Coordinates of N, CA and C and ligand atoms in Angstrom, one line a residue:
M20 N -30.9 -58.8 13.2 CA -29.3 -59.6 13.0 C -28.4 -58.0 13.2
L21 N -27.3 -58.2 13.7 CA -26.3 -56.9 14.1 C -25.1 -57.2 12.9
S22 N -25.0 -56.2 12.5 CA -23.5 -56.4 11.5 C -22.5 -56.7 12.3
K23 N -21.5 -57.4 11.5 CA -20.3 -57.7 12.7 C -19.3 -56.3 12.8
K24 N -19.4 -55.5 12.7 CA -19.0 -53.8 12.7 C -19.6 -53.5 13.8
I25 N -21.1 -53.4 14.0 CA -21.8 -53.4 15.0 C -21.1 -53.8 16.5
E26 N -21.6 -55.2 16.2 CA -21.3 -56.1 17.1 C -19.5 -56.1 17.6
K27 N -18.6 -56.0 16.8 CA -17.4 -55.6 17.5 C -17.6 -54.4 18.1
A28 N -17.9 -53.4 17.6 CA -18.2 -52.2 18.6 C -18.6 -52.3 19.7
I29 N -19.8 -52.9 20.0 CA -20.3 -53.3 21.2 C -19.8 -53.9 22.0
N30 N -19.0 -55.1 21.6 CA -18.2 -55.9 22.2 C -17.1 -55.2 23.2
D31 N -16.7 -54.3 22.2 CA -15.4 -53.5 22.8 C -15.9 -52.4 23.7
Q32 N -17.1 -52.2 23.8 CA -17.9 -51.4 25.0 C -18.3 -52.2 25.9
I33 N -18.5 -53.1 25.9 CA -19.0 -53.8 27.0 C -17.4 -53.9 28.0
N34 N -16.4 -54.1 27.0 CA -15.2 -54.1 27.9 C -15.0 -53.0 28.6
A35 N -15.0 -51.9 27.8 CA -15.1 -50.4 28.4 C -15.7 -50.3 29.5
E36 N -16.9 -50.7 29.5 CA -18.1 -50.3 30.7 C -17.5 -51.0 31.9
F37 N -17.0 -52.4 31.8 CA -16.5 -53.2 32.8 C -15.3 -52.7 33.5
W38 N -14.4 -51.9 32.4 CA -13.1 -51.3 33.0 C -13.7 -49.9 33.7
S39 N -14.8 -49.3 33.3 CA -15.0 -48.0 34.1 C -15.6 -48.6 35.4
A40 N -16.5 -49.5 35.5 CA -16.6 -50.2 36.7 C -15.5 -50.3 37.7
H41 N -14.4 -51.2 37.1 CA -13.3 -51.4 38.0 C -12.7 -50.1 38.4
L42 N -12.7 -49.0 37.4 CA -12.2 -48.1 38.0 C -12.7 -47.5 39.0
Y43 N -14.1 -47.3 38.9 CA -15.0 -46.6 39.9 C -14.8 -47.6 41.5
L44 N -14.6 -48.7 41.4 CA -14.5 -49.4 42.2 C -13.3 -49.0 43.2
S45 N -12.0 -49.1 42.1 CA -10.5 -48.8 43.0 C -10.8 -47.4 43.5
M46 N -11.6 -46.5 42.8 CA -11.6 -45.4 43.3 C -12.3 -45.1 44.8
S47 N -13.4 -45.7 45.0 CA -14.2 -46.5 46.2 C -13.1 -47.1 47.3
A48 N -12.3 -48.0 46.9 CA -11.5 -48.7 47.8 C -10.6 -47.3 48.4
W49 N -10.2 -46.5 47.2 CA -9.0 -45.4 47.8 C -9.9 -44.4 48.8
L50 N -10.9 -44.0 48.3 CA -11.7 -43.1 48.9 C -12.1 -43.7 50.3
S51 N -12.4 -44.8 50.7 CA -12.7 -45.7 51.8 C -11.5 -45.4 52.7
E52 N -10.0 -45.6 52.2 CA -8.8 -45.6 53.0 C -8.5 -44.1 53.6
Q53 N -9.0 -43.3 52.7 CA -8.9 -41.8 53.3 C -10.0 -41.0 54.0
N54 N -10.8 -42.1 54.6 CA -12.1 -41.9 55.8 C -12.9 -40.9 55.1
L55 N -13.2 -41.1 53.6 CA -14.5 -40.8 53.1 C -15.7 -41.9 52.9
P56 N -16.3 -42.1 54.2 CA -17.0 -43.4 54.1 C -18.4 -42.9 52.7
G57 N -18.8 -41.6 52.7 CA -19.9 -41.4 51.8 C -19.4 -41.1 50.2
F58 N -18.0 -40.5 50.3 CA -17.6 -40.6 48.8 C -17.3 -41.9 48.2
S59 N -17.0 -42.6 49.3 CA -16.4 -44.3 48.9 C -17.9 -44.8 48.3
N60 N -19.1 -44.5 48.9 CA -20.4 -45.2 48.8 C -20.9 -44.7 47.3
W61 N -20.4 -43.5 47.0 CA -21.0 -43.0 45.7 C -20.0 -43.8 44.5
M62 N -18.9 -43.9 44.7 CA -18.0 -44.4 43.9 C -18.5 -46.2 44.0
Y63 N -18.9 -46.4 44.7 CA -19.4 -47.9 45.0 C -20.5 -48.5 43.9
I64 N -21.6 -47.1 44.2 CA -22.7 -47.0 43.4 C -22.5 -47.0 42.0
Q65 N -21.4 -46.2 41.5 CA -20.8 -45.9 40.4 C -20.2 -47.1 39.8
Y66 N -19.5 -47.8 40.3 CA -19.2 -49.2 39.9 C -20.4 -50.0 39.4
K67 N -21.2 -50.0 40.5 CA -22.4 -51.0 40.3 C -23.4 -50.2 39.1
E68 N -23.5 -48.9 38.7 CA -24.0 -48.7 37.6 C -23.4 -49.0 36.1
E69 N -22.0 -49.0 36.5 CA -21.3 -49.2 35.2 C -21.3 -50.7 35.1
D70 N -21.4 -51.5 35.6 CA -21.6 -52.6 35.5 C -23.1 -52.9 34.8
T71 N -23.9 -52.4 35.2 CA -25.2 -52.3 34.4 C -25.2 -51.9 33.3
H72 N -24.5 -50.8 33.1 CA -24.1 -50.4 31.8 C -23.7 -51.4 30.8
A73 N -22.5 -52.3 31.0 CA -22.2 -53.2 30.3 C -23.5 -54.3 30.1
L74 N -24.0 -54.8 31.2 CA -24.9 -55.8 31.1 C -26.0 -55.4 30.2
K75 N -26.3 -54.0 30.0 CA -27.4 -53.6 29.2 C -27.1 -53.9 27.6
F76 N -25.9 -53.6 27.8 CA -25.1 -53.7 26.1 C -25.3 -55.7 25.8
F77 N -24.6 -56.4 26.7 CA -24.8 -57.5 26.7 C -26.2 -58.2 26.1
R78 N -27.1 -57.8 27.1 CA -28.6 -58.1 26.7 C -29.1 -57.5 25.5
Y79 N -28.6 -56.8 24.9 CA -28.9 -56.1 23.7 C -28.3 -56.7 22.5
V80 N -26.9 -57.3 22.7 CA -26.5 -57.9 21.4 C -27.1 -59.3 21.4
N81 N -27.6 -59.8 22.5 CA -28.2 -61.2 22.5 C -29.6 -61.0 21.8
E82 N -30.1 -60.2 22.5 CA -31.7 -59.8 21.7 C -31.6 -60.0 20.3
R83 N -30.8 -59.2 19.8 CA -30.4 -58.9 18.1 C -29.9 -60.0 17.4
G84 N -29.4 -61.3 17.9 CA -29.3 -62.5 17.4 C -27.6 -62.3 17.5
G85 N -26.8 -61.6 18.1 CA -25.1 -61.1 18.0 C -24.6 -61.9 18.8
R86 N -23.4 -62.0 18.9 CA -22.5 -62.9 19.8 C -21.8 -62.2 20.7
V87 N -21.9 -62.3 22.2 CA -21.0 -61.3 22.9 C -19.7 -62.0 23.1
T88 N -18.7 -61.6 23.2 CA -17.1 -62.3 23.3 C -16.9 -61.3 24.5
L89 N -16.5 -61.8 25.8 CA -16.0 -61.1 26.6 C -14.5 -60.7 26.4
Q90 N -13.9 -59.5 26.6 CA -12.3 -59.7 26.7 C -11.5 -59.4 28.0
P91 N -10.5 -59.5 28.2 CA -9.6 -59.3 29.3 C -10.1 -57.9 29.9
I92 N -10.1 -57.3 31.2 CA -10.4 -56.1 31.4 C -8.7 -55.6 32.1
A93 N -8.4 -54.6 31.5 CA -7.0 -53.9 31.9 C -6.8 -53.6 33.3
E94 N -5.7 -53.3 33.8 CA -5.5 -52.7 35.0 C -6.0 -51.4 35.2
V95 N -6.4 -51.1 36.2 CA -7.0 -49.6 36.7 C -5.8 -49.1 37.6
P96 N -5.9 -47.8 37.7 CA -5.1 -47.3 38.6 C -5.7 -47.4 39.9
S97 N -4.8 -47.0 41.2 CA -5.1 -47.6 42.1 C -4.4 -46.5 43.5
E98 N -4.0 -45.2 42.8 CA -3.7 -44.2 43.8 C -4.2 -42.5 42.9
W99 N -4.5 -41.9 44.2 CA -5.1 -40.6 43.5 C -4.1 -39.4 44.5
K100 N -4.4 -38.4 44.1 CA -3.7 -37.3 44.9 C -4.4 -36.5 45.7
S101 N -6.0 -36.8 45.8 CA -6.8 -36.1 46.4 C -8.4 -36.4 46.2
A102 N -9.2 -36.1 46.9 CA -10.8 -36.1 46.2 C -10.8 -35.7 45.0
V103 N -10.5 -34.2 44.8 CA -10.4 -33.4 43.7 C -10.0 -34.4 42.4
D104 N -8.7 -34.9 42.8 CA -8.0 -35.4 41.5 C -8.8 -36.8 41.1
V105 N -10.1 -37.5 42.4 CA -10.3 -38.6 41.8 C -12.0 -37.9 41.2
F106 N -12.2 -36.9 41.5 CA -13.5 -36.5 40.7 C -13.0 -35.8 38.8
Q107 N -11.7 -35.0 39.1 CA -11.4 -34.8 37.9 C -11.3 -35.7 36.9
Q108 N -10.8 -37.0 37.5 CA -10.3 -38.2 36.5 C -11.6 -38.9 36.1
T109 N -12.7 -39.2 36.9 CA -13.9 -39.1 36.7 C -14.7 -38.6 35.5
L110 N -14.4 -37.0 35.8 CA -14.9 -36.5 34.7 C -14.1 -36.5 33.2
D111 N -13.0 -36.4 33.4 CA -12.1 -36.7 32.5 C -12.6 -38.4 31.5
H112 N -12.5 -39.1 32.2 CA -13.1 -40.3 32.1 C -14.5 -40.7 31.4
E113 N -15.2 -39.9 32.0 CA -16.7 -39.8 31.4 C -16.9 -39.0 30.2
R114 N -16.0 -38.3 29.7 CA -15.8 -37.6 28.3 C -15.5 -38.7 27.3
V115 N -14.4 -39.4 27.7 CA -13.9 -40.3 26.8 C -15.0 -41.3 26.6
V116 N -15.7 -41.8 27.6 CA -16.7 -42.6 27.2 C -17.7 -42.1 26.3
T117 N -18.1 -40.8 26.3 CA -19.3 -40.1 25.6 C -18.5 -40.0 24.2
S118 N -17.2 -39.8 23.9 CA -17.0 -40.0 22.5 C -16.9 -41.5 22.1
R119 N -16.6 -42.3 22.7 CA -16.7 -43.5 22.4 C -18.3 -44.2 22.0
I120 N -19.4 -43.7 22.5 CA -20.4 -43.8 22.5 C -20.9 -43.2 21.0
Y121 N -20.6 -42.0 20.9 CA -20.7 -41.3 19.9 C -20.4 -41.9 18.7
K122 N -18.9 -42.8 18.7 CA -18.6 -43.4 17.6 C -19.4 -44.6 17.1
I123 N -19.7 -45.2 18.2 CA -20.9 -46.4 18.0 C -22.0 -46.0 17.2
M124 N -22.5 -44.8 17.8 CA -23.6 -44.2 16.8 C -23.2 -43.7 15.5
E125 N -22.0 -43.4 15.5 CA -21.8 -43.1 13.8 C -21.8 -43.8 12.9
I126 N -21.2 -45.1 13.7 CA -21.3 -46.5 12.8 C -22.6 -46.9 12.7
A127 N -23.5 -47.2 13.5 CA -25.0 -47.4 13.7 C -25.8 -46.6 12.3
L128 N -25.4 -45.3 12.5 CA -26.2 -44.6 11.4 C -25.4 -44.6 9.9
E129 N -24.1 -44.9 9.7 CA -23.7 -45.4 8.5 C -24.1 -46.6 8.0
E130 N -24.4 -47.5 9.0 CA -24.7 -48.9 8.3 C -26.4 -49.0 8.6
K131 N -27.0 -47.8 9.0 CA -28.5 -47.7 8.8 C -29.1 -48.7 9.6
D132 N -28.5 -48.8 11.1 CA -29.3 -49.7 11.7 C -30.0 -49.0 12.7
Y133 N -31.1 -48.5 12.4 CA -31.9 -47.6 13.4 C -32.4 -48.1 14.8
G134 N -32.3 -49.6 15.0 CA -32.7 -50.4 16.1 C -31.6 -49.8 17.3
T135 N -30.2 -49.9 16.3 CA -28.8 -49.6 17.6 C -29.0 -48.0 17.7
V136 N -29.3 -47.3 16.8 CA -29.5 -45.9 17.0 C -30.3 -45.8 17.9
N137 N -31.4 -46.2 17.9 CA -32.4 -45.8 18.8 C -31.9 -46.4 20.4
F138 N -31.6 -47.6 20.5 CA -30.8 -48.3 21.7 C -29.7 -47.3 22.3
L139 N -28.8 -46.8 21.5 CA -27.6 -46.0 21.9 C -28.2 -44.7 22.6
Q140 N -29.3 -44.2 22.3 CA -29.7 -42.9 22.6 C -29.9 -42.9 24.1
W141 N -30.2 -44.1 24.8 CA -30.1 -44.2 26.3 C -28.7 -43.4 26.7
Y142 N -27.6 -44.4 26.1 CA -26.4 -44.0 26.7 C -25.9 -42.4 26.6
I143 N -26.6 -42.0 25.0 CA -26.4 -40.4 25.3 C -26.9 -39.6 26.3
N144 N -28.0 -40.0 26.6 CA -28.8 -39.0 27.8 C -28.0 -39.7 29.3
E145 N -27.5 -40.7 29.2 CA -26.9 -41.1 30.6 C -25.8 -40.4 30.6
Q146 N -24.7 -40.1 29.4 CA -23.7 -39.4 29.4 C -23.7 -37.9 29.7
V147 N -25.0 -37.3 29.2 CA -25.1 -36.0 29.3 C -25.1 -35.9 30.8
E148 N -26.0 -36.7 31.8 CA -26.3 -36.7 33.0 C -24.7 -36.8 33.9
E149 N -24.0 -38.1 33.3 CA -23.0 -38.5 34.2 C -21.9 -37.6 33.9
E150 N -21.5 -36.6 32.6 CA -20.7 -35.5 32.9 C -21.2 -34.4 33.9
A151 N -22.6 -34.3 33.6 CA -22.8 -32.9 34.3 C -22.8 -33.1 35.7
T152 N -22.9 -34.3 36.4 CA -22.9 -34.6 38.1 C -21.3 -34.8 38.4
A153 N -20.8 -35.1 37.6 CA -19.3 -35.3 37.9 C -18.5 -34.2 38.0
E154 N -19.0 -33.0 36.7 CA -18.5 -31.7 36.8 C -19.4 -31.1 38.0
D155 N -20.2 -31.2 38.4 CA -20.8 -30.3 39.6 C -20.3 -30.8 40.7
Y156 N -20.0 -32.1 41.2 CA -19.3 -32.4 42.3 C -17.9 -32.1 42.2
L157 N -17.3 -32.0 41.1 CA -15.8 -31.6 41.1 C -16.0 -29.9 41.3
N158 N -16.7 -29.0 40.8 CA -16.7 -27.7 41.2 C -16.9 -27.6 42.8
K159 N -18.0 -28.3 43.4 CA -18.4 -28.3 44.6 C -17.1 -28.8 45.3
L160 N -16.1 -29.6 45.2 CA -15.2 -29.8 46.1 C -14.2 -29.1 45.9
K161 N -13.5 -28.3 45.0 CA -12.5 -27.7 44.7 C -12.8 -26.3 45.6
M162 N -14.3 -26.2 45.6 CA -14.7 -25.2 47.0 C -14.3 -25.4 48.5
I163 N -14.9 -26.6 48.6 CA -14.5 -26.9 50.4 C -13.6 -27.7 50.4
E164 N -12.7 -28.4 49.5 CA -11.5 -29.1 50.0 C -10.5 -28.8 51.0
K165 N -10.6 -27.9 51.5 CA -9.7 -27.2 52.6 C -10.4 -27.1 53.9
D166 N -12.1 -27.6 53.8 CA -12.7 -27.1 55.0 C -13.6 -28.3 55.4
P167 N -12.9 -28.8 56.9 CA -13.0 -30.0 57.0 C -14.9 -30.2 57.3
S168 N -15.6 -28.7 57.6 CA -17.1 -29.2 57.8 C -17.6 -29.3 56.6
G169 N -17.1 -28.6 55.5 CA -17.7 -28.6 54.2 C -17.4 -29.9 53.5
M170 N -16.4 -30.7 53.9 CA -16.1 -32.1 53.5 C -17.2 -32.7 54.1
Y171 N -17.3 -32.9 55.6 CA -18.0 -33.7 56.1 C -19.4 -33.4 55.8
A172 N -19.9 -32.5 55.2 CA -21.3 -32.4 54.7 C -21.4 -32.9 53.5
M173 N -20.6 -33.0 52.3 CA -20.3 -33.5 51.2 C -20.3 -35.1 51.2
D174 N -19.4 -35.2 52.3 CA -19.4 -36.7 52.3 C -21.1 -37.5 52.7
K175 N -21.6 -36.9 53.3 CA -22.6 -37.2 54.0 C -23.7 -37.1 53.0
E176 N -23.5 -36.3 52.0 CA -24.5 -36.1 50.7 C -24.1 -37.2 49.8
L177 N -23.0 -37.4 49.7 CA -22.9 -38.3 48.7 C -22.8 -39.9 49.3
G178 N -23.0 -40.1 50.6 CA -23.4 -41.4 51.5 C -24.8 -41.4 50.9
A179 N -25.6 -40.8 50.6 CA -27.1 -41.0 50.5 C -27.4 -41.6 49.3
R180 N -26.4 -41.7 48.0 CA -26.9 -42.6 46.7 C -27.0 -43.6 46.8
V181 N -28.1 -44.0 46.0 CA -28.6 -45.6 46.3 C -28.5 -46.1 44.6
F182 N -28.7 -47.3 44.6 CA -28.1 -48.0 43.4 C -29.3 -47.7 42.7
V183 N -29.6 -47.6 40.9 CA -30.7 -47.5 40.4 C -30.0 -48.5 39.0
D184 N -30.5 -49.8 38.9 CA -30.3 -50.4 37.7 C -30.6 -50.3 36.5
A185 N -29.4 -50.0 35.7 CA -29.5 -49.2 34.2 C -30.1 -50.4 33.6
T186 N -30.3 -51.6 33.8 CA -31.0 -52.5 32.6 C -32.6 -52.5 32.9
L187 N -32.8 -51.9 34.0 CA -34.3 -51.6 34.5 C -34.8 -50.0 33.7
K188 N -33.7 -49.2 33.6 CA -34.3 -47.9 33.2 C -34.5 -47.9 32.1
G189 N -35.8 -47.3 31.5 CA -35.9 -47.3 30.0 C -35.6 -48.5 29.4
A190 N -35.3 -49.4 29.7 CA -34.8 -50.6 28.9 C -36.2 -51.5 28.2
Ligands
OFO225 FE1 -20.4 -43.9 33.1 O1 -20.5 -44.4 31.4 FE2 -21.1 -46.2 31.3 O2 -22.0 -45.9 29.9

């Protein structure tokens, strides 16, 4: 059984994960319009992954006998200054997500809900990976943004990303 406090924190996080999904889908659309199909693909996969982050929480609440209540998803931005701006905002956003996950972890520890502590560990590891990846691409992009052949190569690299369903990863 989940406490009401944890249930609310997770329901809010489900909403935040769906918001993240919309943010990345919006970025994917903008990147496609900039003729960067590989970058657009990367963000599209990012969107799908965020969707499964929400669904992984959804399944967990159900499994623990809690109740998922879906909330409206707030509007996401639709314009960016450059691909560098997109990745800077991705990194900034992932840092916010990390702090949100840490807050839920603090509540779970306060409530001695060790099942949730254990479950959240997956998200903590995922955030380490997501921040590192976004920072890595941001740094690369800053080096090559004015070089068409560098941008072409990076677009090709990002175009190779494939979807991994988070509800199946270590679930
Ligand atoms: Fe990109 O983060 Fe979800 O959790």
